[in-house]
PDB file of C-alpha atoms in Angstrom:
ATOM      1  CA  MET A1014     100.084  58.762 101.462  1.00  0.00           C
ATOM      2  CA  ASN A1015     101.719  55.803 103.089  1.00  0.00           C
ATOM      3  CA  LEU A1016      99.969  53.553 105.615  1.00  0.00           C
ATOM      4  CA  LYS A1017     102.854  53.996 108.069  1.00  0.00           C
ATOM      5  CA  ARG A1018     102.445  57.769 107.914  1.00  0.00           C
ATOM      6  CA  ILE A1019      98.727  57.477 108.600  1.00  0.00           C
ATOM      7  CA  PHE A1020      99.412  55.200 111.578  1.00  0.00           C
ATOM      8  CA  GLY A1021     102.087  57.623 112.800  1.00  0.00           C
ATOM      9  CA  ALA A1022      99.661  60.528 112.564  1.00  0.00           C
ATOM     10  CA  LEU A1023      97.060  58.513 114.464  1.00  0.00           C
ATOM     11  CA  LEU A1024      99.565  57.676 117.210  1.00  0.00           C
ATOM     12  CA  THR A1025     100.584  61.320 117.412  1.00  0.00           C
ATOM     13  CA  ALA A1026      96.961  62.427 117.742  1.00  0.00           C
ATOM     14  CA  LEU A1027      96.350  59.820 120.465  1.00  0.00           C
ATOM     15  CA  GLY A1028      99.450  61.038 122.284  1.00  0.00           C
ATOM     16  CA  ILE A1029      98.309  64.648 122.148  1.00  0.00           C
ATOM     17  CA  GLY A1030      94.890  63.581 123.401  1.00  0.00           C
ATOM     18  CA  GLY A1031      96.461  61.676 126.284  1.00  0.00           C
ATOM     19  CA  LEU A1032      98.618  64.644 127.252  1.00  0.00           C
ATOM     20  CA  ILE A1033      95.631  67.003 127.136  1.00  0.00           C
ATOM     21  CA  TYR A1034      93.608  64.592 129.274  1.00  0.00           C
ATOM     22  CA  THR A1035      96.507  64.440 131.745  1.00  0.00           C
ATOM     23  CA  ALA A1036      96.507  68.234 131.942  1.00  0.00           C
ATOM     24  CA  VAL A1037      92.753  68.266 132.596  1.00  0.00           C
ATOM     25  CA  ILE A1038      93.125  65.702 135.385  1.00  0.00           C
ATOM     26  CA  PHE A1039      96.048  67.675 136.815  1.00  0.00           C
ATOM     27  CA  ALA A1040      94.005  70.880 136.875  1.00  0.00           C
ATOM     28  CA  SER A1041      91.128  69.255 138.746  1.00  0.00           C
ATOM     29  CA  THR A1042      93.097  67.011 141.107  1.00  0.00           C
ATOM     30  CA  SER A1043      92.845  67.104 144.867  1.00  0.00           C
ATOM     31  CA  GLY A1044      96.040  65.154 145.552  1.00  0.00           C
ATOM     32  CA  GLU A1045      94.560  61.749 146.307  1.00  0.00           C
ATOM     33  CA  THR A1046      96.388  58.531 145.456  1.00  0.00           C
ATOM     34  CA  ALA A1047      93.984  57.588 142.644  1.00  0.00           C
ATOM     35  CA  ASP A1048      94.506  60.995 141.025  1.00  0.00           C
ATOM     36  CA  VAL A1049      98.283  60.634 141.101  1.00  0.00           C
ATOM     37  CA  LYS A1050      98.116  57.130 139.626  1.00  0.00           C
ATOM     38  CA  SER A1051      95.894  58.256 136.763  1.00  0.00           C
ATOM     39  CA  LEU A1052      98.164  61.242 136.126  1.00  0.00           C
ATOM     40  CA  ILE A1053     101.185  58.975 135.826  1.00  0.00           C
ATOM     41  CA  ILE A1054      99.430  56.373 133.660  1.00  0.00           C
ATOM     42  CA  TYR A1055      97.858  58.790 131.182  1.00  0.00           C
ATOM     43  CA  GLY A1056     100.942  60.984 131.101  1.00  0.00           C
ATOM     44  CA  VAL A1057     103.322  58.127 130.324  1.00  0.00           C
ATOM     45  CA  LEU A1058     101.008  56.653 127.688  1.00  0.00           C
ATOM     46  CA  GLY A1059     100.515  60.080 126.098  1.00  0.00           C
ATOM     47  CA  VAL A1060     104.243  60.733 125.898  1.00  0.00           C
ATOM     48  CA  LEU A1061     104.918  57.219 124.587  1.00  0.00           C
ATOM     49  CA  PHE A1062     102.292  57.476 121.841  1.00  0.00           C
ATOM     50  CA  PHE A1063     103.376  60.993 120.916  1.00  0.00           C
ATOM     51  CA  ILE A1064     107.070  60.146 120.612  1.00  0.00           C
ATOM     52  CA  SER A1065     106.457  56.914 118.692  1.00  0.00           C
ATOM     53  CA  GLY A1066     104.052  58.637 116.304  1.00  0.00           C
ATOM     54  CA  ILE A1067     106.421  61.518 115.589  1.00  0.00           C
ATOM     55  CA  SER A1068     109.366  59.177 115.015  1.00  0.00           C
ATOM     56  CA  LEU A1069     107.280  56.963 112.723  1.00  0.00           C
ATOM     57  CA  VAL A1070     106.238  59.943 110.599  1.00  0.00           C
ATOM     58  CA  ARG A1071     109.774  61.329 110.493  1.00  0.00           C
ATOM     59  CA  THR A1072     111.525  58.097 109.514  1.00  0.00           C
ATOM     60  CA  THR A1073     109.051  56.975 106.848  1.00  0.00           C
ATOM     61  CA  LYS A1074     110.160  57.867 103.336  1.00  0.00           C
ATOM     62  CA  ASP A1075     107.678  59.747 101.186  1.00  0.00           C
ATOM     63  CA  GLU A1076     107.510  57.618  98.035  1.00  0.00           C
ATOM     64  CA  SER A1077     104.926  58.157  95.349  1.00  0.00           C
TER      65      SER A1077
END
């Protein structure tokens, strides 16, 4: 297994974790400004990590 693929899988897992954490915050939010800021921050970081991890895994050649 390639080091880039491992890093891509790690980024993907971090992205999924960030998106799940965003969903948990969204479910327990009361609509305050701090809640909205944390939703935006964790959501954007989760999507960014997820997309970069998936693209890194997809574009890396599987050479043995």
